[in-house]
Tab-separated table of C-alpha atoms in Angstrom:
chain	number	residue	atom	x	y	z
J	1083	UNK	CA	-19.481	32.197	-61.449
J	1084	UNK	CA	-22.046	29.645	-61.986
J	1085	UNK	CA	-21.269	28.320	-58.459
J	1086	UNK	CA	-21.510	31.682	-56.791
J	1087	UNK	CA	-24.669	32.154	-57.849
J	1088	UNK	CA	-25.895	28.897	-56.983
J	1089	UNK	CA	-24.575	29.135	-53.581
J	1090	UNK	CA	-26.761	32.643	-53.403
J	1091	UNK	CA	-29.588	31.239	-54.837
J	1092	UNK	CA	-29.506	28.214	-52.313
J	1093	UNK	CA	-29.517	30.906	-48.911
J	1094	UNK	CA	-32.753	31.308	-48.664
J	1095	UNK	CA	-35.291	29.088	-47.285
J	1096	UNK	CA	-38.310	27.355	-48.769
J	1097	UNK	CA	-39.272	28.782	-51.522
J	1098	UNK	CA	-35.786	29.450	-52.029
J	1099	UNK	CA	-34.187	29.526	-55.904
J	1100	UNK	CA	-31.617	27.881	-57.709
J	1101	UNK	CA	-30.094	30.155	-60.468
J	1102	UNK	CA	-30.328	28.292	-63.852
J	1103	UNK	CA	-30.637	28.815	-67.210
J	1104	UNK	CA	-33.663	27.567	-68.991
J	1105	UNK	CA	-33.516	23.953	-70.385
J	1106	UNK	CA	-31.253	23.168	-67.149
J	1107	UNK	CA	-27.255	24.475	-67.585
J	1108	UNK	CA	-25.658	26.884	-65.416
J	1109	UNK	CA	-26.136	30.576	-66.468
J	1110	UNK	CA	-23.596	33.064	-67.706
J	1111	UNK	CA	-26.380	35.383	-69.123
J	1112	UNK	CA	-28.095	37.553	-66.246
J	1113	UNK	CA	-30.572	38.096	-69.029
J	1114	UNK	CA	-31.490	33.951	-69.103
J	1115	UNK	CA	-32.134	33.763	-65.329
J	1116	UNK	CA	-35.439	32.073	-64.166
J	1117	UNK	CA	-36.601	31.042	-61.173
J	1118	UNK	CA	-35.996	26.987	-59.910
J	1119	UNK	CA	-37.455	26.032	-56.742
J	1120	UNK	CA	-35.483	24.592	-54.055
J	1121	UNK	CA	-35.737	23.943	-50.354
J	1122	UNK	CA	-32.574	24.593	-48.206
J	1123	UNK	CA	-32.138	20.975	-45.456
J	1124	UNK	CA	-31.031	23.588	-42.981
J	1125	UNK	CA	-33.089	24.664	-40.027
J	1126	UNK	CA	-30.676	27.221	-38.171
J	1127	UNK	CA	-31.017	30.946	-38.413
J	1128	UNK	CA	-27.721	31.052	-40.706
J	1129	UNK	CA	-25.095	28.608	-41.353
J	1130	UNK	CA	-21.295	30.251	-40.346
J	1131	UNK	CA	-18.091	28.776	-38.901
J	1132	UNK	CA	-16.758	29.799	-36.020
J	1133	UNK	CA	-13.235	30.770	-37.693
J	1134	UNK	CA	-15.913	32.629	-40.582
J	1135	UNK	CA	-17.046	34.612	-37.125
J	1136	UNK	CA	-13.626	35.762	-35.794
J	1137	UNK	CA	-12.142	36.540	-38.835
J	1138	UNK	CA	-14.151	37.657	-41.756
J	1139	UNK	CA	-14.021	41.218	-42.052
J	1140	UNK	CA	-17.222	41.025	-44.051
J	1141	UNK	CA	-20.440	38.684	-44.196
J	1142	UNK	CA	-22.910	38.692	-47.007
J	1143	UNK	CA	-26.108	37.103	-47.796
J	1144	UNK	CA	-28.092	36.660	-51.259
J	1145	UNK	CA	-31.698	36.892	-51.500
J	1146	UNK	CA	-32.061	37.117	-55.381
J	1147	UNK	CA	-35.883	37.400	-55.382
J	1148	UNK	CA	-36.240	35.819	-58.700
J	1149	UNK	CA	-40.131	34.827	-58.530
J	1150	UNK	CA	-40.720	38.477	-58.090
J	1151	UNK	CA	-40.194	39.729	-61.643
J	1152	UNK	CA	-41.742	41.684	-64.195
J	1153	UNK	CA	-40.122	41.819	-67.778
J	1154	UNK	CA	-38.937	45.952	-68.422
J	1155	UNK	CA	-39.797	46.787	-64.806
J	1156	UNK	CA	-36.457	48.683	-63.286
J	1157	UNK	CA	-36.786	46.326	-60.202
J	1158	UNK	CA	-35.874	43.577	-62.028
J	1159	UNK	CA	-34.682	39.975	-61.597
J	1160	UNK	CA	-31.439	41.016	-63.066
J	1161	UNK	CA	-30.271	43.008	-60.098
J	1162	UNK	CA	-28.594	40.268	-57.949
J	1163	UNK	CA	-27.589	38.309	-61.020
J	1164	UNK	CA	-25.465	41.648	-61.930
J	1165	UNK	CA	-24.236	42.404	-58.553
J	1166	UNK	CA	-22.293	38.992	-58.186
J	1167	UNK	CA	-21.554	38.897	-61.920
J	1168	UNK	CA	-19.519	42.396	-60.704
J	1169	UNK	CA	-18.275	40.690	-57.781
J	1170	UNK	CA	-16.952	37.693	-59.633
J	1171	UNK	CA	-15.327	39.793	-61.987
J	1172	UNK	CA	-13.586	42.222	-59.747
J	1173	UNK	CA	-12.221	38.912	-57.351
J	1174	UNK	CA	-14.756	39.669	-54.679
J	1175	UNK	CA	-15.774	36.238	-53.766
J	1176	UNK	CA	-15.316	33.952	-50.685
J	1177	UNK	CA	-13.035	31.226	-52.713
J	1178	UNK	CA	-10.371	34.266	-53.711
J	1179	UNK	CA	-10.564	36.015	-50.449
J	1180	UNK	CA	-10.652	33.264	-47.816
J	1181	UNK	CA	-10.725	34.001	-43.684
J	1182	UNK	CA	-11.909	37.622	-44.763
J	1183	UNK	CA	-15.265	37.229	-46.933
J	1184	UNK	CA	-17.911	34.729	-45.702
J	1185	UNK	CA	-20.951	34.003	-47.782
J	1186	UNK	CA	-24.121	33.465	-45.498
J	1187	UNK	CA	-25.833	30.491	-45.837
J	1188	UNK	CA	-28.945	28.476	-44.542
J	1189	UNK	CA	-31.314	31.463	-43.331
J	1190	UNK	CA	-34.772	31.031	-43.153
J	1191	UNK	CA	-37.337	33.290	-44.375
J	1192	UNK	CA	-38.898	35.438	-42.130
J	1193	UNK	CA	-42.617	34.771	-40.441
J	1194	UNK	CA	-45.205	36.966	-40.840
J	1195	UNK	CA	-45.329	37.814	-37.121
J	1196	UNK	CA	-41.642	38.967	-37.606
J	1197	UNK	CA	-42.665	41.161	-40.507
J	1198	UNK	CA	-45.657	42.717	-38.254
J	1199	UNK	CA	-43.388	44.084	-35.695
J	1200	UNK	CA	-42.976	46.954	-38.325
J	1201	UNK	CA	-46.715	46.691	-40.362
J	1202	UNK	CA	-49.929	45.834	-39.362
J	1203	UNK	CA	-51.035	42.338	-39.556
J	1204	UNK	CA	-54.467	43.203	-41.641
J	1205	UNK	CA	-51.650	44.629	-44.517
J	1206	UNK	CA	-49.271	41.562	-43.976
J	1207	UNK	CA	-52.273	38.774	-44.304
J	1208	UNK	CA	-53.845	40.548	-47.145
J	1209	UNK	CA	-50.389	40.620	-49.269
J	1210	UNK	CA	-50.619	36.891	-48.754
J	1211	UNK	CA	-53.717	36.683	-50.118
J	1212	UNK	CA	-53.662	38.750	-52.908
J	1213	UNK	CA	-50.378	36.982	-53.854
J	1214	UNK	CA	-52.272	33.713	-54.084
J	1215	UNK	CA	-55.571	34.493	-55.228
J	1216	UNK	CA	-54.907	37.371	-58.249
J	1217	UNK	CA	-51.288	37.932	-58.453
J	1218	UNK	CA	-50.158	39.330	-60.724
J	1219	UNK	CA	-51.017	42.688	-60.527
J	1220	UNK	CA	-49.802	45.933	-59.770
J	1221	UNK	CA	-50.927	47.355	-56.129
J	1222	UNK	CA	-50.086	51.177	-56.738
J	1223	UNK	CA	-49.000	53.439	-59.212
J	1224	UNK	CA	-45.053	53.029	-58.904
J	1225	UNK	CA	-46.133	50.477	-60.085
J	1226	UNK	CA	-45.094	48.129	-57.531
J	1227	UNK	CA	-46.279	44.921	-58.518
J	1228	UNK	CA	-47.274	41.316	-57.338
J	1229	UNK	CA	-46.821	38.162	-58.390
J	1230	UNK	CA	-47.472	34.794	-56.810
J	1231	UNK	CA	-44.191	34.246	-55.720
J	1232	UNK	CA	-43.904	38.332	-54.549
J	1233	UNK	CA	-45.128	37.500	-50.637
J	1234	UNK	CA	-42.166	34.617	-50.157
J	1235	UNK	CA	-39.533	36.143	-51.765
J	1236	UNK	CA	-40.031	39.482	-49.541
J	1237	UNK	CA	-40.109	37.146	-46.600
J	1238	UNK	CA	-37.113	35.528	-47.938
J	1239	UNK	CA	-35.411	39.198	-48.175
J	1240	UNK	CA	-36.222	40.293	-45.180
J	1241	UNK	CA	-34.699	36.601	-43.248
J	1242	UNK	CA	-31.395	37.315	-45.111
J	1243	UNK	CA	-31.512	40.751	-43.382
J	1244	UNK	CA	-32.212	39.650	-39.551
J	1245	UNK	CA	-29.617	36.167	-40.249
J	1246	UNK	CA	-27.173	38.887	-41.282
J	1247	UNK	CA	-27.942	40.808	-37.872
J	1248	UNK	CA	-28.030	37.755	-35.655
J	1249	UNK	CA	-24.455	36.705	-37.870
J	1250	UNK	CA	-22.849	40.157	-36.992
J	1251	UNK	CA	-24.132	40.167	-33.387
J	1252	UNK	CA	-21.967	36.434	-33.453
J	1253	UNK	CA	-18.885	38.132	-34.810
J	1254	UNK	CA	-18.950	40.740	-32.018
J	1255	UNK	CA	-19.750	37.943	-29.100
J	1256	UNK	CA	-16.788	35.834	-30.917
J	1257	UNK	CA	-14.204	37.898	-30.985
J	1258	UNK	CA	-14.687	39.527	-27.388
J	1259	UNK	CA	-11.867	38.180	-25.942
J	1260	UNK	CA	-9.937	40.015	-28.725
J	1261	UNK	CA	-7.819	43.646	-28.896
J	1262	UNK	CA	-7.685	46.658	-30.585
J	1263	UNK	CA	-9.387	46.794	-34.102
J	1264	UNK	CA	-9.803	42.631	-33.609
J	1265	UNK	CA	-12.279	42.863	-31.124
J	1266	UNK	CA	-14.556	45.109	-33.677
J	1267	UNK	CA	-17.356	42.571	-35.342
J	1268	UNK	CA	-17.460	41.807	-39.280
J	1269	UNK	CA	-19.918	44.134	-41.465
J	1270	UNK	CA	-22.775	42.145	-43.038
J	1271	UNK	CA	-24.297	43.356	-46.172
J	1272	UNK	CA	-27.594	41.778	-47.867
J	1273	UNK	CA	-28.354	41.624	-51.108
J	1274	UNK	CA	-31.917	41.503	-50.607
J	1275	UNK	CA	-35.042	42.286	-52.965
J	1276	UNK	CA	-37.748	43.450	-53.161
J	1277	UNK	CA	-36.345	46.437	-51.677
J	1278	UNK	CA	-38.064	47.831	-48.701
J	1279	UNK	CA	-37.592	51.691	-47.325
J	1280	UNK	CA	-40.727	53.091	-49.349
J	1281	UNK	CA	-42.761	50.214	-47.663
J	1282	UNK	CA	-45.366	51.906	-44.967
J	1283	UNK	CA	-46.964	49.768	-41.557
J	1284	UNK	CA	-50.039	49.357	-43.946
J	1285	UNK	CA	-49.693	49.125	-47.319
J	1286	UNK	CA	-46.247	48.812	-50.156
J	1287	UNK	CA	-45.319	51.487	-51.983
J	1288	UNK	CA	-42.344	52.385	-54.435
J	1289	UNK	CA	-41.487	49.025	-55.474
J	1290	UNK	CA	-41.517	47.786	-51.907
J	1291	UNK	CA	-43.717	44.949	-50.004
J	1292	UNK	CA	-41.869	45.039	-46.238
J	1293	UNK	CA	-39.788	47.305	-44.800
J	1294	UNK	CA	-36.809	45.431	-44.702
J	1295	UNK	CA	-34.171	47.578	-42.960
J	1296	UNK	CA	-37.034	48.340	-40.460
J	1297	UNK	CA	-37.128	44.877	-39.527
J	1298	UNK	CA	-33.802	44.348	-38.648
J	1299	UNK	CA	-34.074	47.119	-36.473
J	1300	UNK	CA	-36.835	45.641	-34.816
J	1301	UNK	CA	-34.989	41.879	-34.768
J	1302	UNK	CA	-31.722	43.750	-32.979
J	1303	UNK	CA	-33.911	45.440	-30.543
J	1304	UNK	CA	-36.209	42.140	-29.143
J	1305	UNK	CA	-33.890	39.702	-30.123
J	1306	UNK	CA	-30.280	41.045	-28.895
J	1307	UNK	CA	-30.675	43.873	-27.036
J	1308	UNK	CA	-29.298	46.597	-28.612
J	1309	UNK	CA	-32.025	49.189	-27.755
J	1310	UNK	CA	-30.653	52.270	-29.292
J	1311	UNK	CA	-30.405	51.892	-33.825
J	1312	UNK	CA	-29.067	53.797	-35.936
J	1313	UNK	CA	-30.293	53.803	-39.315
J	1314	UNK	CA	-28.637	55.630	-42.368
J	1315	UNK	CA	-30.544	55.833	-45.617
J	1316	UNK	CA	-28.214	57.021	-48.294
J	1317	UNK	CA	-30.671	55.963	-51.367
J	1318	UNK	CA	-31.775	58.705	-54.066
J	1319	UNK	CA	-34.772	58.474	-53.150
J	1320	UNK	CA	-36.318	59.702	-49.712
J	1321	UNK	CA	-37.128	56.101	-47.046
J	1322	UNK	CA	-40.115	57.228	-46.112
J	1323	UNK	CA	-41.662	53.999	-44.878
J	1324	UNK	CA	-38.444	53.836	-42.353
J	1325	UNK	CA	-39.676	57.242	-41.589
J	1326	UNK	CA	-43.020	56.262	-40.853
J	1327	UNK	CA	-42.462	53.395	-38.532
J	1328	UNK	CA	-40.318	54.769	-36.596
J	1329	UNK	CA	-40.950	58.886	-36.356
J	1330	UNK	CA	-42.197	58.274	-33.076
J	1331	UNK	CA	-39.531	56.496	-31.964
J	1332	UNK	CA	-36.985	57.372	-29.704
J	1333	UNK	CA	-34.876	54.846	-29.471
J	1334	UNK	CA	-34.243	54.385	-33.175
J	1335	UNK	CA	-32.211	57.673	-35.309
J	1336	UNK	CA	-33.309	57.890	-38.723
J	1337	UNK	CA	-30.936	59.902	-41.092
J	1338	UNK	CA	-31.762	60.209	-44.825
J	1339	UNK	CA	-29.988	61.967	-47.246
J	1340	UNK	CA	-31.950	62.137	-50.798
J	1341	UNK	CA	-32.617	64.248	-53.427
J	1342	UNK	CA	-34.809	67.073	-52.944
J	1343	UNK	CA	-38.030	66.863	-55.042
J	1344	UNK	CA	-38.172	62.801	-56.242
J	1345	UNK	CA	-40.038	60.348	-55.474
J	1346	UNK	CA	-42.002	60.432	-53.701
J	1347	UNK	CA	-41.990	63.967	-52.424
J	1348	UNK	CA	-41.421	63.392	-48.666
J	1349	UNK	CA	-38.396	64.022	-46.159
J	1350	UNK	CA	-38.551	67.505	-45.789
J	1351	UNK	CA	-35.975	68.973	-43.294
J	1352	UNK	CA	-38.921	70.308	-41.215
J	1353	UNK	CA	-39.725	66.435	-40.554
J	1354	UNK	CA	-38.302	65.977	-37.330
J	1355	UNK	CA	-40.172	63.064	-36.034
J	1356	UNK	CA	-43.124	63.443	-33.501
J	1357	UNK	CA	-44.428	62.788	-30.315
J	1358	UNK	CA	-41.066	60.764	-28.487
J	1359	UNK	CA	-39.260	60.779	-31.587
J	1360	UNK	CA	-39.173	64.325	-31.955
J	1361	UNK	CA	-36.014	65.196	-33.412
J	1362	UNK	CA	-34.551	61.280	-34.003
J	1363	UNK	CA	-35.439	61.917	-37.707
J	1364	UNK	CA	-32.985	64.011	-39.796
J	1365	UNK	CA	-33.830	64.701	-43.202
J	1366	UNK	CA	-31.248	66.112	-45.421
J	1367	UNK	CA	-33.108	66.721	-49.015
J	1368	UNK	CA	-30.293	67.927	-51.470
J	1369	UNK	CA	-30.565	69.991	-54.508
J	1370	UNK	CA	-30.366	67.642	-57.789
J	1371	UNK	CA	-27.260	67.002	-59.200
J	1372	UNK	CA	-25.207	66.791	-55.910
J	1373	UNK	CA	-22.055	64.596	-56.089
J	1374	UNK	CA	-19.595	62.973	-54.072
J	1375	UNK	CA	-18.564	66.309	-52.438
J	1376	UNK	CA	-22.036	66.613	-51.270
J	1377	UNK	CA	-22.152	62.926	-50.077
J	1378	UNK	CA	-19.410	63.234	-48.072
J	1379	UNK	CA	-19.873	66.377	-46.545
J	1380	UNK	CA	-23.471	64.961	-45.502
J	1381	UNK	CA	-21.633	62.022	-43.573
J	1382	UNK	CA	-19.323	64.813	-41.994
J	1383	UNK	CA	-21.446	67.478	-40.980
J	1384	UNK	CA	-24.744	65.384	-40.170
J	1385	UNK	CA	-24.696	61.505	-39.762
J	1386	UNK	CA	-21.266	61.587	-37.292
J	1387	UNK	CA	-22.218	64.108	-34.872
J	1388	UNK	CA	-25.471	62.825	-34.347
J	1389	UNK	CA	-24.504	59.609	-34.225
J	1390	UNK	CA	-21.623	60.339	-31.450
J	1391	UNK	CA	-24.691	62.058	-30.059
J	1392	UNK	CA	-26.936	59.237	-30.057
J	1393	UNK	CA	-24.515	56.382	-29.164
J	1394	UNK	CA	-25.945	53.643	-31.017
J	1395	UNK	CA	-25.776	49.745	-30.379
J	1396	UNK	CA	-26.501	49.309	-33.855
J	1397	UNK	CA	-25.896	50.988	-37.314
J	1398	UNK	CA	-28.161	49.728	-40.306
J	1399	UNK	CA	-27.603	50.884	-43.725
J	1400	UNK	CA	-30.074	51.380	-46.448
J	1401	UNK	CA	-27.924	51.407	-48.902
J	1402	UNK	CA	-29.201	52.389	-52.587
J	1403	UNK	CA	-27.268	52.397	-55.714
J	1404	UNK	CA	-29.586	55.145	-57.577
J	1405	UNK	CA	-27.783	58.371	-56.332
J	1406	UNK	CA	-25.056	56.973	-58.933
J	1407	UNK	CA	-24.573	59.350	-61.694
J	1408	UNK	CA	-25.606	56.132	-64.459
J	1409	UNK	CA	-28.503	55.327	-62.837
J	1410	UNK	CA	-32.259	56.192	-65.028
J	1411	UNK	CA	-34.384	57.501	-62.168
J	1412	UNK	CA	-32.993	60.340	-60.345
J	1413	UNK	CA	-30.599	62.848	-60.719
J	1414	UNK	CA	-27.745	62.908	-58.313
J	1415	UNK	CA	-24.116	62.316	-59.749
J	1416	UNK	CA	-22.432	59.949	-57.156
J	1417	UNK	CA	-19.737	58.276	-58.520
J	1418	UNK	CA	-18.451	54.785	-57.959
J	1419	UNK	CA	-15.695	55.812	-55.853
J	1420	UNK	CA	-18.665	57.517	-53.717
J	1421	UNK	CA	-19.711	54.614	-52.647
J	1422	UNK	CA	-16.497	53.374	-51.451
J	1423	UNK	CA	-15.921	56.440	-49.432
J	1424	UNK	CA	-19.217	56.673	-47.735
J	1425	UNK	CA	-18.854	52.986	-46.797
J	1426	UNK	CA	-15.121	53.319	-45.125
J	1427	UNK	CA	-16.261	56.157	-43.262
J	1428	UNK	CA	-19.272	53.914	-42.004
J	1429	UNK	CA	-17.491	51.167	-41.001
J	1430	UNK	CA	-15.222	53.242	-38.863
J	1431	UNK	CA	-18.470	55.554	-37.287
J	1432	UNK	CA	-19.446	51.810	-36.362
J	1433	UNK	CA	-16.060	50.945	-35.549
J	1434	UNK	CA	-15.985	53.786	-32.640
J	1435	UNK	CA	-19.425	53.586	-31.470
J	1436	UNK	CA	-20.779	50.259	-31.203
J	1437	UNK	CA	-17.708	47.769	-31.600
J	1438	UNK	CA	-17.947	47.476	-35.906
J	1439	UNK	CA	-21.310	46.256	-35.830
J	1440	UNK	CA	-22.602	47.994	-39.083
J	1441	UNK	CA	-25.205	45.968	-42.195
J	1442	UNK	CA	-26.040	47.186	-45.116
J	1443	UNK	CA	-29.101	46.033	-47.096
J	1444	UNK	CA	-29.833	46.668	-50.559
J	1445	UNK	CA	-32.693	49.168	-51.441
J	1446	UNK	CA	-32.376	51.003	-55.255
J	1447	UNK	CA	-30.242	51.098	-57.987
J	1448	UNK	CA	-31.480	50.602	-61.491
J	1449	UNK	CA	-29.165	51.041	-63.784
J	1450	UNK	CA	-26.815	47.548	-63.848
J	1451	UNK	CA	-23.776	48.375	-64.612
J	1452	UNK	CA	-23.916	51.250	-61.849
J	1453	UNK	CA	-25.550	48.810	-59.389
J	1454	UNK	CA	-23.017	46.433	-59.906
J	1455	UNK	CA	-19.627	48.718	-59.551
J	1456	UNK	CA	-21.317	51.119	-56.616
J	1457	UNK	CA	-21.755	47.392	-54.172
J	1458	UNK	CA	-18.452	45.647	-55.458
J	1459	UNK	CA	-17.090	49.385	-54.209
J	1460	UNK	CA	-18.574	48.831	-51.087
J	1461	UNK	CA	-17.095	45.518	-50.457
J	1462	UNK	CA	-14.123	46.796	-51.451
J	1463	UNK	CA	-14.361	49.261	-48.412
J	1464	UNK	CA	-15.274	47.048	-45.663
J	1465	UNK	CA	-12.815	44.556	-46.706
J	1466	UNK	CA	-9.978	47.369	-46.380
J	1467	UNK	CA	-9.093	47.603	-49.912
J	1468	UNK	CA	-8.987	50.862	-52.319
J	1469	UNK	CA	-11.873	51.838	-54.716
J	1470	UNK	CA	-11.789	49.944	-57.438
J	1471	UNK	CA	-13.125	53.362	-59.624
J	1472	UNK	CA	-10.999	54.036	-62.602
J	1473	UNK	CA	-12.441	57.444	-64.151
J	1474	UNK	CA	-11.657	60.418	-62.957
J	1475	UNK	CA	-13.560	63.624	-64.573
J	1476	UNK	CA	-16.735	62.510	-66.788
J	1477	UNK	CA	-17.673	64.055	-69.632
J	1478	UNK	CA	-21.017	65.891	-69.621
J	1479	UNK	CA	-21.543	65.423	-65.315
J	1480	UNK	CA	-21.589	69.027	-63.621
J	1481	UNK	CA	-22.256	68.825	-60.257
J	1482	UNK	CA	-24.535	71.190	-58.309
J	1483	UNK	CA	-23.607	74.356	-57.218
J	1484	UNK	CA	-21.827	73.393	-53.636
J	1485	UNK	CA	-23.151	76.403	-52.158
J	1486	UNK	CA	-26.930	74.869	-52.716
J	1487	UNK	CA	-25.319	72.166	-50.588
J	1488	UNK	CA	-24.041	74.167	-47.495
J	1489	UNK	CA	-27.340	76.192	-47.172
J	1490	UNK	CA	-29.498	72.349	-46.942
J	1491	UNK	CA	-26.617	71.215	-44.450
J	1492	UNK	CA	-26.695	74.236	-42.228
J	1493	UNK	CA	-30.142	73.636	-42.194
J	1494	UNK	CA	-30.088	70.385	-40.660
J	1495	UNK	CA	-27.468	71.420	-38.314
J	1496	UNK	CA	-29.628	74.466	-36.621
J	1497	UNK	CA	-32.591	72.196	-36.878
J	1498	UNK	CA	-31.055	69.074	-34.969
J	1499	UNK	CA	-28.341	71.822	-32.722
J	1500	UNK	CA	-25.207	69.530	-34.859
């Protein structure tokens, strides 16, 4: 465990962090975790194998932002640290599932002109220097906060994100001469923080400094070519700093699914996009307390068809952990199992359209134990195995009224002509 986390901590660049427990000794606690600084020799993009490239069915990366803390904030330092505890405790680790599960190592942080394809640079300089000259502090009402190691560790998260981009676009270019299903590319899934959808081209917002997923999109675009993204946000929450940057973009098809009436009020179904983006946003707001009927009926009825639609090069995940029913700050009931299912069905939507190249990159999920079982769930999908969700009916969790459902759904199929 101790050496999973290391290996995490060790991924991202200067300032990167070693996971330790204070007076020196490996951590078992995820409550004892402080930040260590350490600078990573490497000076490629990522660090892979070429066997890691043609055969690993899934590539991760761990940004643990630990210098960007705030003792009893829900964004907390303890979110990574939980995640791989779960995925060291369900067998879900590179040493126990060799040729199929590669660990990303060796990216760099991203550069502040990398971050400013998707927010201005006045916003992007002036994090730096608030960072530096008064962190910490708290920059909006969230609160989403600052400290002086805030700036870094969101350039850190958002490098694990476009490594894991230029590592999946590798995976597709390695295994060309391939057939069948073994010419599709592994997934890649960060587990990056801060996370990033809330963040808007000038300022943070909702616990988020850069718009992560955003950036990738951006990275895949200039960088490799593939013009036409697909982004799905499936967090409780509505992404409305993806919205933002790109609702005037044509080239990039914005699907969130959220619930209706939480933070922070936006992603109406009547926002459509504007200008050339017109109708490349699709916001499905559901009625609190929808489950997993509701999720996957979303992925059915909305995200596939417009997807075959819109033939992407690309799919990008925001994928949150706060729709589960456990988690403190919203109100849908997703289940563990959810999770699984939404992510097999994405992995074969990216499997058919743009030859398995799919990431997913962390945004919510608050409550730990939730967090923790809804990503080892999703691993568990793109590596091909079954859900690892044990309950069945839970005591006390009524879903919504599926009817609620339909009506938002039929909505967003007149609206988009699904």
């Amino acid at each position: 465990r101790a050496a999973m986390r290391a290996a995490a901590a060790r991924s991202a660049a200067a300032p990167a962090v070693a996971i330790t427990r204070r007076g020196g000794t490996p951590s078992t606690s995820r409550r004892e975790l402080r930040p260590v600084r350490a600078v990573s020799e490497s000076g490629s993009t990522f660090v892979l194998d070429d066997s890691a490239l043609r055969t690993s069915k899934l590539i991760y990366a761990a940004s643990p932002g630990l210098g960007h803390f705030r003792p009893g904030h829900p964004e907390s330092d303890a979110r990574i640290p939980a995640i791989l505890d779960a995925l060291f405790d369900a067998n879900l680790t590179p040493t126990l599932r060799p040729g199929e599960l590669a660990l990303l190592d060796g990216f760099r942080p991203a550069t502040a002109e990398q971050v400013m394809t998707v927010h201005t640079k006045n916003y992007v300089k002036g994090l730096d220097v608030l960072a530096r000259t008064r962190a910490p502090l708290d920059i909006d009402a969230a609160p989403t906060y600052l400290t002086k190691d805030s700036y870094h560790e969101a350039l850190n998260g958002v490098g694990a994100a476009l490594a894991l981009v230029d590592a999946v676009v590798a995976s597709s270019k390695a295994r060309e001469n391939e057939t069948g299903s073994d010419k599709n590319a592994a997934a890649g899934f960060g587990l990056c923080r801060p996370p990033g959808h809330h963040a808007l081209p000038r300022g943070a917002m909702g616990f988020c400094l850069f718009g992560t997923v955003a950036a990738a999109a951006k990275h895949a675009q200039q960088q490799h070519g593939l013009q036409k993204v697909l982004i799905f946000d499936f967090d409780v929450h509505h992404g409305n700093g993806t919205n933002d940057i790109f609702r005037a973009d044509k080239d990039v098809l914005f699907i969130s699914a959220h619930e209706d009436g939480s933070f922070p009020g936006t992603g109406k179904a009547s926002d459509v996009g504007d200008d050339a983006g017109k109708g490349a946003t699709i916001n499905v707001p559901l009625p609190p307390g929808s489950g997993d009927a509701a999720a996957l009926a979303v992925l059915d009825d909305i995200v596939i068809p417009a997807a075959v639609r819109f033939q992407p090069d690309l799919i990008l995940i925001s994928a949150g952990y706060d729709a589960h029913w456990r988690d403190p700050l919203a109100g849908l009931h997703y289940k563990t199992g959810t999770f699984h299912r939404l992510s097999v069905k994405l992995k074969e939507l990216a499997d058919e359209l743009c030859g398995g190249k799919i990431v997913f990159l962390l945004e919510g999920g608050y409550d730990l134990v939730g967090l923790g079982e809804g990503v080892s769930d999703s691993f568990r999908a793109l590596l091909g195995d079954k859900s690892g969700e044990t309950c069945g009916k839970i005591d006390g969790l009524v879903d919504a009224d599926f009817e609620k459902v339909r009506k938002v759904l039929a909505q967003a199929k007149a609206t988009h002509q699904l």
